[in-house]
PDB file of C-alpha atoms in Angstrom:
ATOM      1  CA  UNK A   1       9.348   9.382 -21.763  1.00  0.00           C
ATOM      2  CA  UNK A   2       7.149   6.517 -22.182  1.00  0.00           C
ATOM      3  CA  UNK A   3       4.326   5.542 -20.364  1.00  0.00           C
ATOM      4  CA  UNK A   4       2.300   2.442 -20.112  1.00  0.00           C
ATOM      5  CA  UNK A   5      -1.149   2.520 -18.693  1.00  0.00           C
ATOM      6  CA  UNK A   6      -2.555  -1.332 -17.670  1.00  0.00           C
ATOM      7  CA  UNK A   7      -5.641  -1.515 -19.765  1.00  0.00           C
ATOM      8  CA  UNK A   8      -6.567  -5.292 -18.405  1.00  0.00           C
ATOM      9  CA  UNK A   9     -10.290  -3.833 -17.305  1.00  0.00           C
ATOM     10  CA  UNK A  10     -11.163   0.012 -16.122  1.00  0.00           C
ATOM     11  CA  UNK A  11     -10.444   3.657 -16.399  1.00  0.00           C
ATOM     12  CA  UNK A  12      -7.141   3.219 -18.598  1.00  0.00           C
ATOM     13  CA  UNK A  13      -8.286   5.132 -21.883  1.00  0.00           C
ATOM     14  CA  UNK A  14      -8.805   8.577 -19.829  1.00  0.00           C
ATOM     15  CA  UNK A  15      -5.268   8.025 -18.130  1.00  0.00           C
ATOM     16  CA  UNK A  16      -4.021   7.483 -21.666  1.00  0.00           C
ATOM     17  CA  UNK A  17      -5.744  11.205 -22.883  1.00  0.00           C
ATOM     18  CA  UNK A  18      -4.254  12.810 -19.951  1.00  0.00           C
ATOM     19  CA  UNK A  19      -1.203  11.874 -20.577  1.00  0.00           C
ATOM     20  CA  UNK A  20      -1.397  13.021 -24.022  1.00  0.00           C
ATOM     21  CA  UNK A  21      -2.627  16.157 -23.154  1.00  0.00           C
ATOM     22  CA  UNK A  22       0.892  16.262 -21.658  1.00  0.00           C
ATOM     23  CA  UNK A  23       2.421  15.352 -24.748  1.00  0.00           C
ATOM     24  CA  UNK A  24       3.623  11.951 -22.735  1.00  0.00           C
ATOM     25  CA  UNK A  25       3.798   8.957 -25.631  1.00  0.00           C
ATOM     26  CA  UNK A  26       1.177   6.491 -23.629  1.00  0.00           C
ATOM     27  CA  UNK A  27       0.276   3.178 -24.569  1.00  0.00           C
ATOM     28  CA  UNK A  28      -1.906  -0.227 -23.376  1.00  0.00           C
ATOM     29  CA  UNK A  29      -0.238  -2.877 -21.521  1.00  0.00           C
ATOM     30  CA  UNK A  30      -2.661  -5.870 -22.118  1.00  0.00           C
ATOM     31  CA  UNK A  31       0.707  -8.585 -22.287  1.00  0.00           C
ATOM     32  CA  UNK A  32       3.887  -8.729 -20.497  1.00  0.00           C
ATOM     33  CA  UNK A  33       5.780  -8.207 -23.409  1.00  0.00           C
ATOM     34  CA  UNK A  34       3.934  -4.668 -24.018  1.00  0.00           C
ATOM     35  CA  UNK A  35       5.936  -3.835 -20.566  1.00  0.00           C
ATOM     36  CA  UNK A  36       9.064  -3.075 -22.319  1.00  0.00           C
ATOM     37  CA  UNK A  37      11.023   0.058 -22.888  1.00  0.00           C
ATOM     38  CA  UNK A  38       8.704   1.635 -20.191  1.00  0.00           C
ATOM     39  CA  UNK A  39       9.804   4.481 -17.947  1.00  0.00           C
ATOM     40  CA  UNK A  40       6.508   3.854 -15.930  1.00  0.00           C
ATOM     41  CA  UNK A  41       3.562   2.193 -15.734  1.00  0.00           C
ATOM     42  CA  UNK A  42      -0.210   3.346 -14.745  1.00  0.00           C
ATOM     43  CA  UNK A  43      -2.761   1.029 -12.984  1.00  0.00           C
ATOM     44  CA  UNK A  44      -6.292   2.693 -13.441  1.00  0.00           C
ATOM     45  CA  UNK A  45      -9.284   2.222 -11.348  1.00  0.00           C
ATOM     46  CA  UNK A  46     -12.085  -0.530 -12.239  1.00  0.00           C
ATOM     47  CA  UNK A  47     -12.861  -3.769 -10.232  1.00  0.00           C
ATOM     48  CA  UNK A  48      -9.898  -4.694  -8.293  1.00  0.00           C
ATOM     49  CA  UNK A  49     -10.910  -8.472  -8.352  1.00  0.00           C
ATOM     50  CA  UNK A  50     -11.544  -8.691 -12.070  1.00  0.00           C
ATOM     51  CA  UNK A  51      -8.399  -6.468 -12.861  1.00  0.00           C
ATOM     52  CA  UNK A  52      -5.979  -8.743 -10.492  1.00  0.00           C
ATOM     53  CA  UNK A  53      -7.763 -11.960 -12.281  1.00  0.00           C
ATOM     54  CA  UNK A  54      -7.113 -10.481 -15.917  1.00  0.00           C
ATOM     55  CA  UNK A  55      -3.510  -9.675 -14.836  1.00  0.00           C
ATOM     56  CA  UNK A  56      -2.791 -13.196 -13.372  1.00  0.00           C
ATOM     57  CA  UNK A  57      -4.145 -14.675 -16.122  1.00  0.00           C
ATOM     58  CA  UNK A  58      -2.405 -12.355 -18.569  1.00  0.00           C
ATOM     59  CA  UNK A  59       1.415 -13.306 -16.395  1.00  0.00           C
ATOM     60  CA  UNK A  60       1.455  -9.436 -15.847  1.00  0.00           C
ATOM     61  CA  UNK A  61       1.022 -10.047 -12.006  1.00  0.00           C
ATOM     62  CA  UNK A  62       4.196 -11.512 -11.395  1.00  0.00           C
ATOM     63  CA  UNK A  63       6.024  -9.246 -14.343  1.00  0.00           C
ATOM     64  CA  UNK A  64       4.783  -5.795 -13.085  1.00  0.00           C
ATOM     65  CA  UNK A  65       5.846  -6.729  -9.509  1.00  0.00           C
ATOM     66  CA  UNK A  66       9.120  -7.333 -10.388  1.00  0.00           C
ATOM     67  CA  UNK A  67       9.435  -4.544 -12.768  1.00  0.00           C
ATOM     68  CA  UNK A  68       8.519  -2.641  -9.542  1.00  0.00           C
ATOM     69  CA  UNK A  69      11.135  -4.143  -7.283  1.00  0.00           C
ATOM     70  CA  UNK A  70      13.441  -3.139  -9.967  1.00  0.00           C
ATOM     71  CA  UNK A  71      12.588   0.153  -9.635  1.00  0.00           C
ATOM     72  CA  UNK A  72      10.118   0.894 -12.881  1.00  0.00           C
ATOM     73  CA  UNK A  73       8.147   3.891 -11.340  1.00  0.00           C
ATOM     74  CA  UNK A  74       3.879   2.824 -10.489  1.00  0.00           C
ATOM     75  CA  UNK A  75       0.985   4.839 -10.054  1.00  0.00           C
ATOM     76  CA  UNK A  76      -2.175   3.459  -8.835  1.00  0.00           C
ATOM     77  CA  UNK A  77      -5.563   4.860  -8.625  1.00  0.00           C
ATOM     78  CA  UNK A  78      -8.898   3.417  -7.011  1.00  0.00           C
ATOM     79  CA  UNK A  79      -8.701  -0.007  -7.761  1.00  0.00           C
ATOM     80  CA  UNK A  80      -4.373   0.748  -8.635  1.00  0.00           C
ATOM     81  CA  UNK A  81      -4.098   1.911  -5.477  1.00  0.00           C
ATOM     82  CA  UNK A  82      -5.942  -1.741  -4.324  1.00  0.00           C
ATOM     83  CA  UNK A  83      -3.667  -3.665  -6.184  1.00  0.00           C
ATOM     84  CA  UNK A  84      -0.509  -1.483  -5.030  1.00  0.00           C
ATOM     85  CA  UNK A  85      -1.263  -2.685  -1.570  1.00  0.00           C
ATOM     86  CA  UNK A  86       0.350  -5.241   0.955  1.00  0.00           C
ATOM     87  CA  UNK A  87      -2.198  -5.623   3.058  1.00  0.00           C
ATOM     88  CA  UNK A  88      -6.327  -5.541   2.385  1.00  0.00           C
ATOM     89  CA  UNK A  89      -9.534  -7.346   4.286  1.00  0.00           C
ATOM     90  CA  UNK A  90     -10.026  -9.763   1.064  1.00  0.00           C
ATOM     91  CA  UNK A  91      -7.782 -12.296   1.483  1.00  0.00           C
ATOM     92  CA  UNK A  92      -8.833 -13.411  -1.854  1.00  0.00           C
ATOM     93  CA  UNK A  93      -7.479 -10.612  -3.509  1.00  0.00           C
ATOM     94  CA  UNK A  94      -3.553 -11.276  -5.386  1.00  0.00           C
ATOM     95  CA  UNK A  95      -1.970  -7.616  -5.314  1.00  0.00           C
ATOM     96  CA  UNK A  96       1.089  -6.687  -5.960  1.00  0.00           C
ATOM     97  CA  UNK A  97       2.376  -6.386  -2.216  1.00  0.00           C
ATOM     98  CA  UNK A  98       4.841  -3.181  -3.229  1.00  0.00           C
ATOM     99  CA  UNK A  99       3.007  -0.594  -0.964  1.00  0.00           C
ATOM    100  CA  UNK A 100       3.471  -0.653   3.094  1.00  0.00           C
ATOM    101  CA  UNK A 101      -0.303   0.535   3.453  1.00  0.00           C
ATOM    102  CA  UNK A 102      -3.185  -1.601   4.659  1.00  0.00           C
ATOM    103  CA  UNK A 103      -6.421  -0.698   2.515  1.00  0.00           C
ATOM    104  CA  UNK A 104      -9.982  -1.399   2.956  1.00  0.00           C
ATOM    105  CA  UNK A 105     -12.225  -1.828  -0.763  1.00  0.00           C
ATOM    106  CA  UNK A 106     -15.516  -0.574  -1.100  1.00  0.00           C
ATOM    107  CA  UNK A 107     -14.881   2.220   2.359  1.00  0.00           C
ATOM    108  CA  UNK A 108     -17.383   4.705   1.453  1.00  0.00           C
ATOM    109  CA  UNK A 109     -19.795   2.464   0.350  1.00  0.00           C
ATOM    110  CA  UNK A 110     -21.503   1.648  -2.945  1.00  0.00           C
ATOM    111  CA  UNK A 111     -21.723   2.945  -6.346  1.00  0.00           C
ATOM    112  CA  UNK A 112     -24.630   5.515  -4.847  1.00  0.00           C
ATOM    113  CA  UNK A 113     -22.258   7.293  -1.673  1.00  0.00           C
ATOM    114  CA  UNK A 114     -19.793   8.490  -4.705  1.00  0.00           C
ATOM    115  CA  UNK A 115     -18.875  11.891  -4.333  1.00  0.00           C
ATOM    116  CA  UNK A 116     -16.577  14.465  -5.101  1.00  0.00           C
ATOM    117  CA  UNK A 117     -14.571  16.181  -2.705  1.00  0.00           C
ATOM    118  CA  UNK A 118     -12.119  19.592  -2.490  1.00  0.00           C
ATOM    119  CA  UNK A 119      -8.876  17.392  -1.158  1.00  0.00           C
ATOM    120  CA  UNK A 120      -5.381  19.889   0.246  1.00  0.00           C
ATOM    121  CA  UNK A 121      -2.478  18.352  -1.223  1.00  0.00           C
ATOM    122  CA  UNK A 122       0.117  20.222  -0.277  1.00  0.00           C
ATOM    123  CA  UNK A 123       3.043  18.869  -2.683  1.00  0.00           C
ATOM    124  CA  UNK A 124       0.636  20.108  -5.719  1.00  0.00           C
ATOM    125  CA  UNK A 125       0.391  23.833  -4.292  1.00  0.00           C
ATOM    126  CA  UNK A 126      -2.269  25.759  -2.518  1.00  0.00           C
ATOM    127  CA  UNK A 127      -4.710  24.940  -4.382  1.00  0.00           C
ATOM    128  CA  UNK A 128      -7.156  22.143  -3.674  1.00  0.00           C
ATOM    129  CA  UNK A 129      -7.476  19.086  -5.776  1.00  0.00           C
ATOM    130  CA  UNK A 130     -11.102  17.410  -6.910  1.00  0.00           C
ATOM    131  CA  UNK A 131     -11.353  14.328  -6.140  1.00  0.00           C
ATOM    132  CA  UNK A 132     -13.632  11.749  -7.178  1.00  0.00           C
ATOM    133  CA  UNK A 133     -14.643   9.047  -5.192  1.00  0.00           C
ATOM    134  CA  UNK A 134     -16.330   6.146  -6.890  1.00  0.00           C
ATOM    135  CA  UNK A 135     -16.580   2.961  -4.570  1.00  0.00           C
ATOM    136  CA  UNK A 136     -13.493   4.195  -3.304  1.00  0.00           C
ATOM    137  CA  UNK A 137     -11.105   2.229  -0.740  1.00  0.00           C
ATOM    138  CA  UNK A 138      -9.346   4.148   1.624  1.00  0.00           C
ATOM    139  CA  UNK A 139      -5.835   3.618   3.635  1.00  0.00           C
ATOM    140  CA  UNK A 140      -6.368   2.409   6.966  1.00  0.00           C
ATOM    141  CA  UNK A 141      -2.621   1.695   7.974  1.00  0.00           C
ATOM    142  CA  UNK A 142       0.649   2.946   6.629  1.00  0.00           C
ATOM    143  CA  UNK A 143       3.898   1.979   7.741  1.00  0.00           C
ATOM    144  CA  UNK A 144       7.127   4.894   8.141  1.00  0.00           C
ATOM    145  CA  UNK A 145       8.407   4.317   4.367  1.00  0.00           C
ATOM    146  CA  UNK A 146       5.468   5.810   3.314  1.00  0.00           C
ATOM    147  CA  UNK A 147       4.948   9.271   2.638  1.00  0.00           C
ATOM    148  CA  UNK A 148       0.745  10.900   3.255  1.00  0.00           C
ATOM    149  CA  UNK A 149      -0.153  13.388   0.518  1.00  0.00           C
ATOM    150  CA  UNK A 150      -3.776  14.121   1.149  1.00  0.00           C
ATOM    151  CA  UNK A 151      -6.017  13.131   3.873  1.00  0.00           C
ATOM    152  CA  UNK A 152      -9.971  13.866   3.739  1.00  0.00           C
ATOM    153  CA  UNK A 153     -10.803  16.838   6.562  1.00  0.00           C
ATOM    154  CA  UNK A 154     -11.719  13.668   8.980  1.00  0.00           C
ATOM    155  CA  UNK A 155      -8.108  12.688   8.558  1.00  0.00           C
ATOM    156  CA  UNK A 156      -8.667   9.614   6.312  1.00  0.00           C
ATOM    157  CA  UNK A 157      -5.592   8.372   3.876  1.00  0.00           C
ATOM    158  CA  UNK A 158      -6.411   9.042   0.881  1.00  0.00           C
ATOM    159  CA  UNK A 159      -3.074  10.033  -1.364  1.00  0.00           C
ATOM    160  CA  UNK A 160       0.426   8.176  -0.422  1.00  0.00           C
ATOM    161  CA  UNK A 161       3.615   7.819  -2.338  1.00  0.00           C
ATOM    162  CA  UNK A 162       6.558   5.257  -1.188  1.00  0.00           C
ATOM    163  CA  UNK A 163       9.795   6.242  -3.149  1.00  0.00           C
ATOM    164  CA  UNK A 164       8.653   5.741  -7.009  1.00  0.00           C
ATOM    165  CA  UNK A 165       5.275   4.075  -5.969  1.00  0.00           C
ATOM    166  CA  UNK A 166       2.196   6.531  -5.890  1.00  0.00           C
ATOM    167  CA  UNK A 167      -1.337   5.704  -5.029  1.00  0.00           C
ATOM    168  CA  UNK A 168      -4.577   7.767  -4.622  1.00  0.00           C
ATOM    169  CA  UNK A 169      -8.240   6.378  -3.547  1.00  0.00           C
ATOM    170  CA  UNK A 170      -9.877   9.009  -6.278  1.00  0.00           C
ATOM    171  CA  UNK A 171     -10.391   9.108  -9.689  1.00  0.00           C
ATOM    172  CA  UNK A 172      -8.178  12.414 -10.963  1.00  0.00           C
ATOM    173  CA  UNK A 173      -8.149  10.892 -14.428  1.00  0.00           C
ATOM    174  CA  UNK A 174     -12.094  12.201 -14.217  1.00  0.00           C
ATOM    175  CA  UNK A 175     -11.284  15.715 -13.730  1.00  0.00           C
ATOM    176  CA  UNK A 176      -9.748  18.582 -15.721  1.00  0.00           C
ATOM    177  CA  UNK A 177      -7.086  18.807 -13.196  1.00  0.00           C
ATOM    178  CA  UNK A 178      -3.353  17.395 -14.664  1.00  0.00           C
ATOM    179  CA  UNK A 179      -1.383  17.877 -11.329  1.00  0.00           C
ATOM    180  CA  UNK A 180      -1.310  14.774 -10.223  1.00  0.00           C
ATOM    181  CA  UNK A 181       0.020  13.165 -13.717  1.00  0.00           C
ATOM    182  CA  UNK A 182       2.202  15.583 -13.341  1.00  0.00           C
ATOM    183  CA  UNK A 183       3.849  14.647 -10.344  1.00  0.00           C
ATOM    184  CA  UNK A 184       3.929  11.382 -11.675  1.00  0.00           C
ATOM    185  CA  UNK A 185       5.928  12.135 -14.537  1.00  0.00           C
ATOM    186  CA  UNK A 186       8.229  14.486 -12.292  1.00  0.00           C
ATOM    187  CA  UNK A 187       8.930  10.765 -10.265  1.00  0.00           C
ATOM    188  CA  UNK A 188       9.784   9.276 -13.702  1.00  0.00           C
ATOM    189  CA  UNK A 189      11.959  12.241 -14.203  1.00  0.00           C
ATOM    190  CA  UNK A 190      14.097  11.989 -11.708  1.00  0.00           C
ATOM    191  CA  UNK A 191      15.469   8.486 -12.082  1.00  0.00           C
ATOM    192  CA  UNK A 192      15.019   7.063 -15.867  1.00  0.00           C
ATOM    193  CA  UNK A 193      14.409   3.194 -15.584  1.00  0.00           C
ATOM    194  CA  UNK A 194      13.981   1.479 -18.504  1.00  0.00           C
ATOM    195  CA  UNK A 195      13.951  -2.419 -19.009  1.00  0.00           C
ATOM    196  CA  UNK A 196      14.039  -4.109 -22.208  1.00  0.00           C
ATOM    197  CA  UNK A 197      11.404  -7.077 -21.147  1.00  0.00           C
ATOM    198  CA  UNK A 198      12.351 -10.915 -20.513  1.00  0.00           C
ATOM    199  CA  UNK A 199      12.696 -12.789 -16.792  1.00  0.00           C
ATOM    200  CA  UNK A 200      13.053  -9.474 -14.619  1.00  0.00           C
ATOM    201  CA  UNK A 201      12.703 -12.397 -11.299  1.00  0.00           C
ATOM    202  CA  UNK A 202      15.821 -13.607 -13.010  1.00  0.00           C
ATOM    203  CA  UNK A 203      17.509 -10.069 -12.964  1.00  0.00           C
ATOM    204  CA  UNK A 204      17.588  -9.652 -16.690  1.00  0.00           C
ATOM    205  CA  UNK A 205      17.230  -6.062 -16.767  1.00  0.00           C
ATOM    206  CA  UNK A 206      18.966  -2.899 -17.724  1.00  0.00           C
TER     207      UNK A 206
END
């Protein structure tokens, strides 16, 4: 297995050590051409704006959606989870448009209202998760494709999956805690996809 962890701008070197401390082969993804032979891909948390800028500048934008289309399993945290997104309140934002879920940047406020908080996420057992909430969006809206994983105690969306597309408001790259890598790779696992680079909008995939 082979994952690829964006590493435009953000939290992409402690995805990459938590995946090794699953003994997953991770790498960068800085071009589009680093994008092939991937099983999956990982879009870390940073500044949304600055990581969707680097990425259109970079031609991954257009690459990674299609890649997704295709079926190349995502996970997005934070500012992922932004970028995941079809709908957000900055218009000027480019995502990716692959997620059914409406998010709102910034919802808890600014770098000083981050916390940490005992989440129940019942597809990773009994026992809670920690997340970590730095200027963390939330999930205002989700359409019936997707499926809610966590939800704070006041019943805000934070943790959503739609078929091979997972996204989380929180940080768990930050914590000791490798459950939710680990139902990442278990979404990898279960359907193989891996693409050889090139024109995916053309269909030239395997």
């Amino acid at each position: 297995m082979k994952i690829g962890v964006l590493a435009s701008q953000g939290a992409f070197a402690e995805h990459i050590a938590v995946l090794a401390r699953l003994k997953v082969e991770a790498m960068p993804v800085r071009l589009p051409r680093e994008l092939a032979g991937l099983d999956g891909l990982v879009i870390p948390g940073g500044e949304s704006t600055t990581i969707s800028r680097l990425m259109t500048g970079d031609n991954l934008m257009a690459e990674v959606r299609n890649l997704a289309r295709n079926g190349l399993p995502v996970f997005g945290t934070c500012a992922g989870m932004i970028l995941l997104a079809n709908g957000n309140i900055d218009p000027k934002l480019e995502s990716l448009g692959l997620m059914d879920i409406v998010v709102r940047r910034n919802a808890f406020g600014r770098q000083k209202e981050s916390c940490e908080s005992e989440i129940s996420v019942p597809v990773l057992g009994e026992k809670p998760f920690p997340g970590v909430f730095i200027r963390a969006p939330f999930i205002e809206q989700t359409n019936g494709k997707v499926e809610v994983l966590a939800r704070l105690s006041d019943g805000t969306i934070v943790a959503v999956r739609q078929g091979k597309l997972l996204a989380l408001a929180f940080h768990p790259e930050l914590t000791g805690d490798l459950r939710f890598h680990q139902y990442f790779l278990d979404i990898v696992a279960g359907r193989r996809c891996r693409y050889s680079g090139g024109d995916f909008a053309k269909g030239n995939h395997r």
